[in-house]
PDB file of N, CA, C and O in Angstrom:
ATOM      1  N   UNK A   6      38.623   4.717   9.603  1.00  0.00           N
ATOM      2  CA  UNK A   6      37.609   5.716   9.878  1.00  0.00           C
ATOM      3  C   UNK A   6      37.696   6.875   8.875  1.00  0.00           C
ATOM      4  O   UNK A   6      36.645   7.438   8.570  1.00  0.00           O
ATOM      5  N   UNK A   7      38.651   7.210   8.430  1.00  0.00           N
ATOM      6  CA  UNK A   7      39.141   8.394   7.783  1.00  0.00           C
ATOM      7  C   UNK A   7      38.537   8.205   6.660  1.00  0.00           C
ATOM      8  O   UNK A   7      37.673   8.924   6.159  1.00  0.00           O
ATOM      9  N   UNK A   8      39.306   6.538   5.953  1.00  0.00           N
ATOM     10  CA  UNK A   8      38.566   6.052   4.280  1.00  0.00           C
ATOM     11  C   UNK A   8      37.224   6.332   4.508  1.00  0.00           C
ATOM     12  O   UNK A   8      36.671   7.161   3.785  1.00  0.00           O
ATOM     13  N   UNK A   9      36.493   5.665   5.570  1.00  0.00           N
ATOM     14  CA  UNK A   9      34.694   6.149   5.324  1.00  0.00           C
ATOM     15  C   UNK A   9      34.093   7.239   5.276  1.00  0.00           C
ATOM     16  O   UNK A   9      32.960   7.393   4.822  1.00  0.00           O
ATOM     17  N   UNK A  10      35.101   8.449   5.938  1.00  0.00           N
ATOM     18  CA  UNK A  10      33.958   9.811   5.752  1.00  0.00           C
ATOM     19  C   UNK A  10      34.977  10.512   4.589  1.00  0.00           C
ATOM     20  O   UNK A  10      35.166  11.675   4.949  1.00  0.00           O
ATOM     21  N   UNK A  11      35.754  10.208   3.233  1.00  0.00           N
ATOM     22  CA  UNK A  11      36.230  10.253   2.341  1.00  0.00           C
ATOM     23  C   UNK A  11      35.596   9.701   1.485  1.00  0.00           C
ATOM     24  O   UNK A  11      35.468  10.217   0.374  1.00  0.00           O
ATOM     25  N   UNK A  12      35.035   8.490   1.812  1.00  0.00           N
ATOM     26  CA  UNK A  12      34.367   7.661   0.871  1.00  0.00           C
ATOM     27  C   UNK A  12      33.054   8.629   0.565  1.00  0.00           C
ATOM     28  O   UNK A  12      32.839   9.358  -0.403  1.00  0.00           O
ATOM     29  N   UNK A  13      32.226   8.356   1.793  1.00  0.00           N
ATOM     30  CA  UNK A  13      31.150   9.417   1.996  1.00  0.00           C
ATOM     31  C   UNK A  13      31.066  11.103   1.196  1.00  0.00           C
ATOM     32  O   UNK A  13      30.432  11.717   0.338  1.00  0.00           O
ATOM     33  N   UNK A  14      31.874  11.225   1.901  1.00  0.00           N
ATOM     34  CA  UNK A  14      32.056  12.882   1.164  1.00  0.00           C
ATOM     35  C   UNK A  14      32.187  12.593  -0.224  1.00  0.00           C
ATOM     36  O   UNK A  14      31.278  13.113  -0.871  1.00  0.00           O
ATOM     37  N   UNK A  15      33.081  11.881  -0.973  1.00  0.00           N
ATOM     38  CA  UNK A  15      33.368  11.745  -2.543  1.00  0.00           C
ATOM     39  C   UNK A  15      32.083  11.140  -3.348  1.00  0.00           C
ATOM     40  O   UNK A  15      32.100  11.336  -4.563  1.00  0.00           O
ATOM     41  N   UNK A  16      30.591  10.185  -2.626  1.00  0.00           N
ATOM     42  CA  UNK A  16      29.992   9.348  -2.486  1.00  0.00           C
ATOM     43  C   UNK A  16      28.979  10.561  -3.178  1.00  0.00           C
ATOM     44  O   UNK A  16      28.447  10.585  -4.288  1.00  0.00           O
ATOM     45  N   UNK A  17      28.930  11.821  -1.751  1.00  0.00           N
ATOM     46  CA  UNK A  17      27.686  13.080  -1.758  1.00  0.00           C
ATOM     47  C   UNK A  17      28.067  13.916  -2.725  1.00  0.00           C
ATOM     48  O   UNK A  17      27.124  14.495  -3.263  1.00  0.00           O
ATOM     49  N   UNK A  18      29.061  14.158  -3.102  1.00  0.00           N
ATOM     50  CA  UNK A  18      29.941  15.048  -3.855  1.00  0.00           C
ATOM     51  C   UNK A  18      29.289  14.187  -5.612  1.00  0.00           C
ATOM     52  O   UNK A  18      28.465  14.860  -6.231  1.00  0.00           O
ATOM     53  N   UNK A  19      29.625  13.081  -6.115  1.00  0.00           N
ATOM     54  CA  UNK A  19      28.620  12.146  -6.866  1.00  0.00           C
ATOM     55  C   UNK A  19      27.465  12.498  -7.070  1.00  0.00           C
ATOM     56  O   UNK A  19      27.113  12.827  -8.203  1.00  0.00           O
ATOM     57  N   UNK A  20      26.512  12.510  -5.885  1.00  0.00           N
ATOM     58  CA  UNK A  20      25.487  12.171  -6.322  1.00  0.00           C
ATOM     59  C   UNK A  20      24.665  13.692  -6.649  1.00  0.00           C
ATOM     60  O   UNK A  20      23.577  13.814  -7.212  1.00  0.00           O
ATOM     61  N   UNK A  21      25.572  14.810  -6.098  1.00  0.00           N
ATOM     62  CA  UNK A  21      25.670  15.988  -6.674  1.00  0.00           C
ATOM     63  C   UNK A  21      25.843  16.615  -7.804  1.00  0.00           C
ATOM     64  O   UNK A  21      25.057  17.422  -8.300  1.00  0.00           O
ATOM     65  N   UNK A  22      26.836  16.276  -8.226  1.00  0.00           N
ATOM     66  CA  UNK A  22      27.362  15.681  -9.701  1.00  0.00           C
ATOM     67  C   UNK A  22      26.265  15.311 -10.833  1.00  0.00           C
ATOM     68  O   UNK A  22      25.830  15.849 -11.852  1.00  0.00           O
ATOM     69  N   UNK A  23      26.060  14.179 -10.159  1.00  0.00           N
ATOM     70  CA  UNK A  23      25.274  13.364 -11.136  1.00  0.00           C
ATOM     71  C   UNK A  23      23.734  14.396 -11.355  1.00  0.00           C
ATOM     72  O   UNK A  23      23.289  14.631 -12.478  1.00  0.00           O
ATOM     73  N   UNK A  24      22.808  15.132  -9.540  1.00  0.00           N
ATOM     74  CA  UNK A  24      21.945  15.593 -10.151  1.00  0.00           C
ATOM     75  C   UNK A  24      22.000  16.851 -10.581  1.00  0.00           C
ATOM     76  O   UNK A  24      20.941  17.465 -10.706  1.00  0.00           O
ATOM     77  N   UNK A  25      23.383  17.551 -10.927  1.00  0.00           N
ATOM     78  CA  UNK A  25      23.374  18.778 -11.965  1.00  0.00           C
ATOM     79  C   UNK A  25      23.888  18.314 -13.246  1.00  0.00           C
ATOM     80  O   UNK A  25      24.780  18.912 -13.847  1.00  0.00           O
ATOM     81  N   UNK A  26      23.197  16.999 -13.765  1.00  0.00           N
ATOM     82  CA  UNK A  26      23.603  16.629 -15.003  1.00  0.00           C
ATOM     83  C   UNK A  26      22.348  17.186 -15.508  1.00  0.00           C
ATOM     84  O   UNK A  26      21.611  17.759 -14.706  1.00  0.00           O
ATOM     85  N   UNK A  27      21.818  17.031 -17.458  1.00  0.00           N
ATOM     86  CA  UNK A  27      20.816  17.376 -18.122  1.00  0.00           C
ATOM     87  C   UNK A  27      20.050  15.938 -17.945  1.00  0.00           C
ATOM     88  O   UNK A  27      20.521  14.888 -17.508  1.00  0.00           O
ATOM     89  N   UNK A  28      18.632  16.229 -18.450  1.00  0.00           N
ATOM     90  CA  UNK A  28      18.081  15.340 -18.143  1.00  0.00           C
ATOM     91  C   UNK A  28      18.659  14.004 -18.611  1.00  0.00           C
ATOM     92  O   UNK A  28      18.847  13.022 -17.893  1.00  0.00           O
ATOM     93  N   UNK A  29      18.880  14.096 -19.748  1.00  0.00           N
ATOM     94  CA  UNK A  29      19.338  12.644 -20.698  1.00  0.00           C
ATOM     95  C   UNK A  29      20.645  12.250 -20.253  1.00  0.00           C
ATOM     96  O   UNK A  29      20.964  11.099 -20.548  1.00  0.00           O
ATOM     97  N   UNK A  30      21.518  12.976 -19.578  1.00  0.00           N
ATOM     98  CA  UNK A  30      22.633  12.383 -18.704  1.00  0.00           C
ATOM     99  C   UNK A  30      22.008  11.764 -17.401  1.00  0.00           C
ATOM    100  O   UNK A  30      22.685  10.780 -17.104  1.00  0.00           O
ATOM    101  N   UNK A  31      21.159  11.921 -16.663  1.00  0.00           N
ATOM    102  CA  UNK A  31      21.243  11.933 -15.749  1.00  0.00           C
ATOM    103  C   UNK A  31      20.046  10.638 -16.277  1.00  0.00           C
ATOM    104  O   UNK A  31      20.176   9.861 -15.331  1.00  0.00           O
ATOM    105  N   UNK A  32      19.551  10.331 -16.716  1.00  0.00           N
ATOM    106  CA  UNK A  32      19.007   8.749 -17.449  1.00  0.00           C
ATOM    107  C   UNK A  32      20.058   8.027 -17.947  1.00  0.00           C
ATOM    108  O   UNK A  32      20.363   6.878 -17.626  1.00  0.00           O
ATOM    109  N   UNK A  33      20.490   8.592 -18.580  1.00  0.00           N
ATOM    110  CA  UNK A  33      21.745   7.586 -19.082  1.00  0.00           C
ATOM    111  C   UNK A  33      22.755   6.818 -17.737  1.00  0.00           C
ATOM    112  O   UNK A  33      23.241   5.687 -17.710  1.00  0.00           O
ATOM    113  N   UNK A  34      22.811   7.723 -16.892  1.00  0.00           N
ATOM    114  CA  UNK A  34      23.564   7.309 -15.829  1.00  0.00           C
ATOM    115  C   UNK A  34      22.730   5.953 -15.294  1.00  0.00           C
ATOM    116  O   UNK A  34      23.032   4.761 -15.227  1.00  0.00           O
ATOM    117  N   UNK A  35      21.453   6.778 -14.923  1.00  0.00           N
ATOM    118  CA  UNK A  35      20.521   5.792 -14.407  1.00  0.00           C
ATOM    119  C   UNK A  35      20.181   3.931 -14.960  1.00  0.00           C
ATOM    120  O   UNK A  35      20.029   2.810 -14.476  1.00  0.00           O
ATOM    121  N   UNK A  36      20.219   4.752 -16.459  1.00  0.00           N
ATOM    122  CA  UNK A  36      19.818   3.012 -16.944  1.00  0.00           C
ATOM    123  C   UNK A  36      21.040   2.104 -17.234  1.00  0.00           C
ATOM    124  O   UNK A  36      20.875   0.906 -17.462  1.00  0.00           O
ATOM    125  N   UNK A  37      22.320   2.702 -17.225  1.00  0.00           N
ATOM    126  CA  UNK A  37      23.552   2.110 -16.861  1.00  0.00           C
ATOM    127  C   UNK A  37      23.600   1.336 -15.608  1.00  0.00           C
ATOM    128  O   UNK A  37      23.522   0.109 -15.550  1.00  0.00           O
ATOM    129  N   UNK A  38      23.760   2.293 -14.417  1.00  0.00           N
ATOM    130  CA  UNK A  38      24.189   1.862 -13.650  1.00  0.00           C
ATOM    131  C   UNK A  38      23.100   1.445 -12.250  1.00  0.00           C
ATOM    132  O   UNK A  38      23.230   0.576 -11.388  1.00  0.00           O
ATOM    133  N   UNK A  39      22.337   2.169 -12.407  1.00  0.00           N
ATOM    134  CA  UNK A  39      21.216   2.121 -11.838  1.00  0.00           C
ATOM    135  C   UNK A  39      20.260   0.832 -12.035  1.00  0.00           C
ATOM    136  O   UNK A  39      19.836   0.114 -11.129  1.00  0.00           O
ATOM    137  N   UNK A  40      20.041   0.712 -13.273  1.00  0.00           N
ATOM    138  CA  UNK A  40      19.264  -0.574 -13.530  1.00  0.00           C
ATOM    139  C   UNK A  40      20.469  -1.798 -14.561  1.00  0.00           C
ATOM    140  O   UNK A  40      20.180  -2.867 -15.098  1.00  0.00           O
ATOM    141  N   UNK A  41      21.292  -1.348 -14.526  1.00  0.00           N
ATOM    142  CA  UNK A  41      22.008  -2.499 -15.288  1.00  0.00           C
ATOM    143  C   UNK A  41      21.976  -2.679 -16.466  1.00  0.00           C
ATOM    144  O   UNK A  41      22.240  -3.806 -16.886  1.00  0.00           O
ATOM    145  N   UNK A  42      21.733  -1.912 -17.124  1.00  0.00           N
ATOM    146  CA  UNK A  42      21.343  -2.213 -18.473  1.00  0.00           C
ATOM    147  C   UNK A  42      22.761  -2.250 -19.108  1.00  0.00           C
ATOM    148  O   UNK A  42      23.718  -1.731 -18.533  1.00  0.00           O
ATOM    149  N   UNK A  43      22.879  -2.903 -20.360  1.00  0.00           N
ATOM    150  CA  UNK A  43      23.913  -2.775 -20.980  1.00  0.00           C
ATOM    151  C   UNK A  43      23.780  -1.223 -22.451  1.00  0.00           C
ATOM    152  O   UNK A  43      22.761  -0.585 -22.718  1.00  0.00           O
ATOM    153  N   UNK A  44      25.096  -1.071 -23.060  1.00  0.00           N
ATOM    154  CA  UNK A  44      25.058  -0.356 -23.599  1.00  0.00           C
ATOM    155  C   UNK A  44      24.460  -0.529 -25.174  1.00  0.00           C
ATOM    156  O   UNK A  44      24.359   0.391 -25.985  1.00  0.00           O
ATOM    157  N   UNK A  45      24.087  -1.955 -25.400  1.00  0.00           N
ATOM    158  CA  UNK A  45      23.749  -2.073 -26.334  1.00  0.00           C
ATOM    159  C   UNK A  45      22.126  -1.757 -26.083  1.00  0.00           C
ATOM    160  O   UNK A  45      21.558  -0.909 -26.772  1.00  0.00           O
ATOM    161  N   UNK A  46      21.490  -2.436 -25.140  1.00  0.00           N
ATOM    162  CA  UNK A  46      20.592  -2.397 -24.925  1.00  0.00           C
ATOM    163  C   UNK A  46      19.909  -0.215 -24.708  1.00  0.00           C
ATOM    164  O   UNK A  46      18.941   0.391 -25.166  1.00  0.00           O
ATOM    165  N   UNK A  47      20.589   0.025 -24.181  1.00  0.00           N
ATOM    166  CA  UNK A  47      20.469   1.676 -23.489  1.00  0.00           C
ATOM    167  C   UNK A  47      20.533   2.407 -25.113  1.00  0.00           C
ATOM    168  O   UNK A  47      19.980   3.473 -25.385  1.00  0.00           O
ATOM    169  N   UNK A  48      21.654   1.240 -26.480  1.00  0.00           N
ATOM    170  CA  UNK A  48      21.326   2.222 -27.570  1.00  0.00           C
ATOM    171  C   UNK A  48      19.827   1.832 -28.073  1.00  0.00           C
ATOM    172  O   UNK A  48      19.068   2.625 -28.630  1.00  0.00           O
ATOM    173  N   UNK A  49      19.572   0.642 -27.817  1.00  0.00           N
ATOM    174  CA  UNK A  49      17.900   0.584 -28.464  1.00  0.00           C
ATOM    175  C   UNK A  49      17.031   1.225 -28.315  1.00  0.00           C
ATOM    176  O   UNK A  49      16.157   1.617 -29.088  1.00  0.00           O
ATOM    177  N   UNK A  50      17.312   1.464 -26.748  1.00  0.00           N
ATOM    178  CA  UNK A  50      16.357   2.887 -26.313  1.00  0.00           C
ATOM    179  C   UNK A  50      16.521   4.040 -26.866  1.00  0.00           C
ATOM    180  O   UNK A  50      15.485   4.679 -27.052  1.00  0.00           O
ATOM    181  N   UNK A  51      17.354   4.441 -27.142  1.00  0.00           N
ATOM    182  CA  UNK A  51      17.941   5.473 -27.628  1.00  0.00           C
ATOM    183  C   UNK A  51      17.591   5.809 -29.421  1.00  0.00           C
ATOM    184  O   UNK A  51      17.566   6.893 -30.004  1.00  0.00           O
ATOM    185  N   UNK A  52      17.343   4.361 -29.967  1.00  0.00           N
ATOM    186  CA  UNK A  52      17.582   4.587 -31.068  1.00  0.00           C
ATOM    187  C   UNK A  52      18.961   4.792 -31.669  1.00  0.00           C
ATOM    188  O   UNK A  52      18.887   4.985 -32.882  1.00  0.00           O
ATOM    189  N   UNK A  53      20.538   4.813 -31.051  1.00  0.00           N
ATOM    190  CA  UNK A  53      21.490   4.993 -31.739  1.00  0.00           C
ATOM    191  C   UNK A  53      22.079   3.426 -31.385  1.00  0.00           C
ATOM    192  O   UNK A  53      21.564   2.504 -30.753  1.00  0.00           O
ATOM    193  N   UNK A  54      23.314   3.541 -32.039  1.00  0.00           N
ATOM    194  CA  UNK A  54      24.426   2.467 -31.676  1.00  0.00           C
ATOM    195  C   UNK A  54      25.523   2.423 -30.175  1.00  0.00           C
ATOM    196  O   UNK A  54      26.212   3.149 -29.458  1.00  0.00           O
ATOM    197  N   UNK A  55      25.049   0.928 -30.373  1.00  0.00           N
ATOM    198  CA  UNK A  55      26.595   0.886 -29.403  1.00  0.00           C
ATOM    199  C   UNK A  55      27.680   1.947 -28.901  1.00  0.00           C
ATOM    200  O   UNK A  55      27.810   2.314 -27.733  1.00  0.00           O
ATOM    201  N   UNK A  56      28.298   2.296 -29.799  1.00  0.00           N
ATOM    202  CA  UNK A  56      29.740   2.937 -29.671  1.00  0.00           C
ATOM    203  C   UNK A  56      29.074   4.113 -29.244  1.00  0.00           C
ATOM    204  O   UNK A  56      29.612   4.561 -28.232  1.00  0.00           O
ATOM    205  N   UNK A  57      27.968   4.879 -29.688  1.00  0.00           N
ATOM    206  CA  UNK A  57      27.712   6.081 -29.666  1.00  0.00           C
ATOM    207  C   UNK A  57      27.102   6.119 -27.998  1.00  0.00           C
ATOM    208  O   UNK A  57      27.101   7.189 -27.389  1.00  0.00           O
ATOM    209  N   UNK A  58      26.665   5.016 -27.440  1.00  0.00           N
ATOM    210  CA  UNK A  58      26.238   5.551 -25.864  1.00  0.00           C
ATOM    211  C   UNK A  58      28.035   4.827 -25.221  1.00  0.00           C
ATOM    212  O   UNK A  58      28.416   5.296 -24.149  1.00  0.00           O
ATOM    213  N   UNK A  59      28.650   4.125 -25.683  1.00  0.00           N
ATOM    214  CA  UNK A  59      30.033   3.982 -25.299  1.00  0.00           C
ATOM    215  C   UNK A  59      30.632   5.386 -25.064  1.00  0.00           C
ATOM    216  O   UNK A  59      31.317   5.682 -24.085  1.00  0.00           O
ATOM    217  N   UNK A  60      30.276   6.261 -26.125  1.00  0.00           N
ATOM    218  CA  UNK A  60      31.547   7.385 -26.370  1.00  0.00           C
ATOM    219  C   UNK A  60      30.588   8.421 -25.209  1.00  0.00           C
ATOM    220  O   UNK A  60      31.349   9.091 -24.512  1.00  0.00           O
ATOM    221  N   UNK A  61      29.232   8.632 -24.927  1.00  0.00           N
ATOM    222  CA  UNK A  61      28.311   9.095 -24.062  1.00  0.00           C
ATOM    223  C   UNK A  61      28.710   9.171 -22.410  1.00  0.00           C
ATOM    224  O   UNK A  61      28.752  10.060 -21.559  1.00  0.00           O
ATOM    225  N   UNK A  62      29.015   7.496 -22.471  1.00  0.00           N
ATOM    226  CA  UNK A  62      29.349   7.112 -21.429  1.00  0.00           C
ATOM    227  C   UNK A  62      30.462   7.830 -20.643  1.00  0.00           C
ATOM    228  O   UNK A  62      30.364   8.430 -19.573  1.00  0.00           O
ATOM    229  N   UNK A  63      31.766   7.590 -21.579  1.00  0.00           N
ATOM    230  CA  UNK A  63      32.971   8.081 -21.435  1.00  0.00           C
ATOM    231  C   UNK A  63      33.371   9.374 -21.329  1.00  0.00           C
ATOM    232  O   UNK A  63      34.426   9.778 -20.840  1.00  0.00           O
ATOM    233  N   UNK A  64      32.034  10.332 -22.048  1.00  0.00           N
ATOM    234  CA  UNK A  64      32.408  11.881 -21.503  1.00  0.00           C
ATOM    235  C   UNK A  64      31.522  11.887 -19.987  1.00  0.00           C
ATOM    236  O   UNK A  64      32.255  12.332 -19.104  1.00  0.00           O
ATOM    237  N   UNK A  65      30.482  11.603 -19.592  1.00  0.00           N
ATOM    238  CA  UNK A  65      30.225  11.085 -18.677  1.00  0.00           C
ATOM    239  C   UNK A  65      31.060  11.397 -16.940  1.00  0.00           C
ATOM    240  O   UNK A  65      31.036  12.186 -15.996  1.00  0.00           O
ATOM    241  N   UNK A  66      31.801  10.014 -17.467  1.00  0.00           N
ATOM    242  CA  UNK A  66      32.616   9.625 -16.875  1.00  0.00           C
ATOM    243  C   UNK A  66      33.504  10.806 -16.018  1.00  0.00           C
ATOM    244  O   UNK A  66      33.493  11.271 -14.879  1.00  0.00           O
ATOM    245  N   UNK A  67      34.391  11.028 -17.455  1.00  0.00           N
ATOM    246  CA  UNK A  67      35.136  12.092 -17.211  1.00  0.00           C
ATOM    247  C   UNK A  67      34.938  13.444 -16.497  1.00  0.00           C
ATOM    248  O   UNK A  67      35.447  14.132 -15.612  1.00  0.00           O
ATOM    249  N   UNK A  68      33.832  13.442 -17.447  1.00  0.00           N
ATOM    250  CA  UNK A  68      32.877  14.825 -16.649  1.00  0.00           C
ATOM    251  C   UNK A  68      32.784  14.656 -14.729  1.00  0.00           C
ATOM    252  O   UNK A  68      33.248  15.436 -13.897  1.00  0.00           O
ATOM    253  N   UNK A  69      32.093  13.487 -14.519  1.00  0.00           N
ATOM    254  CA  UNK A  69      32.005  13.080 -12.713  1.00  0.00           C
ATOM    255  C   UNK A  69      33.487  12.875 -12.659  1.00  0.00           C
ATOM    256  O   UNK A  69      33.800  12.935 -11.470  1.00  0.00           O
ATOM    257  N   UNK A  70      34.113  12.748 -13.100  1.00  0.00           N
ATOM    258  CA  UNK A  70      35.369  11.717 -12.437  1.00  0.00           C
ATOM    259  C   UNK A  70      35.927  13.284 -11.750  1.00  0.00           C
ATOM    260  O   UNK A  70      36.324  13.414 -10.592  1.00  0.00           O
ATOM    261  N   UNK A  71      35.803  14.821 -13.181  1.00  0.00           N
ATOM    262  CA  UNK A  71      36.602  15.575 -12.413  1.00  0.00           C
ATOM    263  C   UNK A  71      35.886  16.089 -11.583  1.00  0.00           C
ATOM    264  O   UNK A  71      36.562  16.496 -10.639  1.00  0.00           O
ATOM    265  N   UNK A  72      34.177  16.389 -11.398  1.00  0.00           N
ATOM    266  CA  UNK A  72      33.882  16.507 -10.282  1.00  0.00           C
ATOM    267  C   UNK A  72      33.862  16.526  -8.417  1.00  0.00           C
ATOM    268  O   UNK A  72      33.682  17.270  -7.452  1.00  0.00           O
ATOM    269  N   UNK A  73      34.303  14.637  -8.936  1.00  0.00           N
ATOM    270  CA  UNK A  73      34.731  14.338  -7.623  1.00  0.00           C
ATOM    271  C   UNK A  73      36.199  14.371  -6.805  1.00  0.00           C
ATOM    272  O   UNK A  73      36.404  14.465  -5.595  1.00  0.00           O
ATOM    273  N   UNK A  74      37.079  14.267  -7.852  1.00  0.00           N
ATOM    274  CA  UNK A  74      38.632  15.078  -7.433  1.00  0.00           C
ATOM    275  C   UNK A  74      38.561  16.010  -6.677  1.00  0.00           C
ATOM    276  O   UNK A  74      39.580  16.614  -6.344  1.00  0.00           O
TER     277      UNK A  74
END
C-alpha cells in the first residue's frame, strides 16, 4: 500500500516536472516516450543527429530524475 501512494506521489511530482519544462523539452519528452519514437528518428525531426537528442535526452533525464528525489 505504501509502494502505491509513493509511486503515485513520485508519478504527480513527474508529471509536474515534466510540465515546467520549455516547450521543446517538454516535446522531446513527448515524442520519446510518449509516442515511441526513437532517437534517430526525433533527430530527423529536429534536423540534428543522433547523439545530439541522446545528449538532450540525458540532461533531461537528470534534470526529472532530481526533481523527483
Amino acid at each position: 500500500m505504501e509502494d502505491t501512494v509513493l509511486r503515485n506521489l513520485q508519478l504527480e511530482t513527474l508529471r509536474k516536472a515534466v510540465d515546467g519544462l520549455g516547450t521543446q523539452s517538454r516535446d522531446l519528452v513527448e515524442l520519446r516516450y510518449g509516442r515511441g519514437l526513437t532517437m534517430e528518428e526525433i533527430g530527423t525531426i529536429y534536423g540534428v543527429s543522433k547523439a545530439a537528442v541522446s545528449k538532450r535526452l540525458k540532461k533531461l533525464h537528470e534534470q526529472l530524475r532530481g526533481s523527483v528525489l
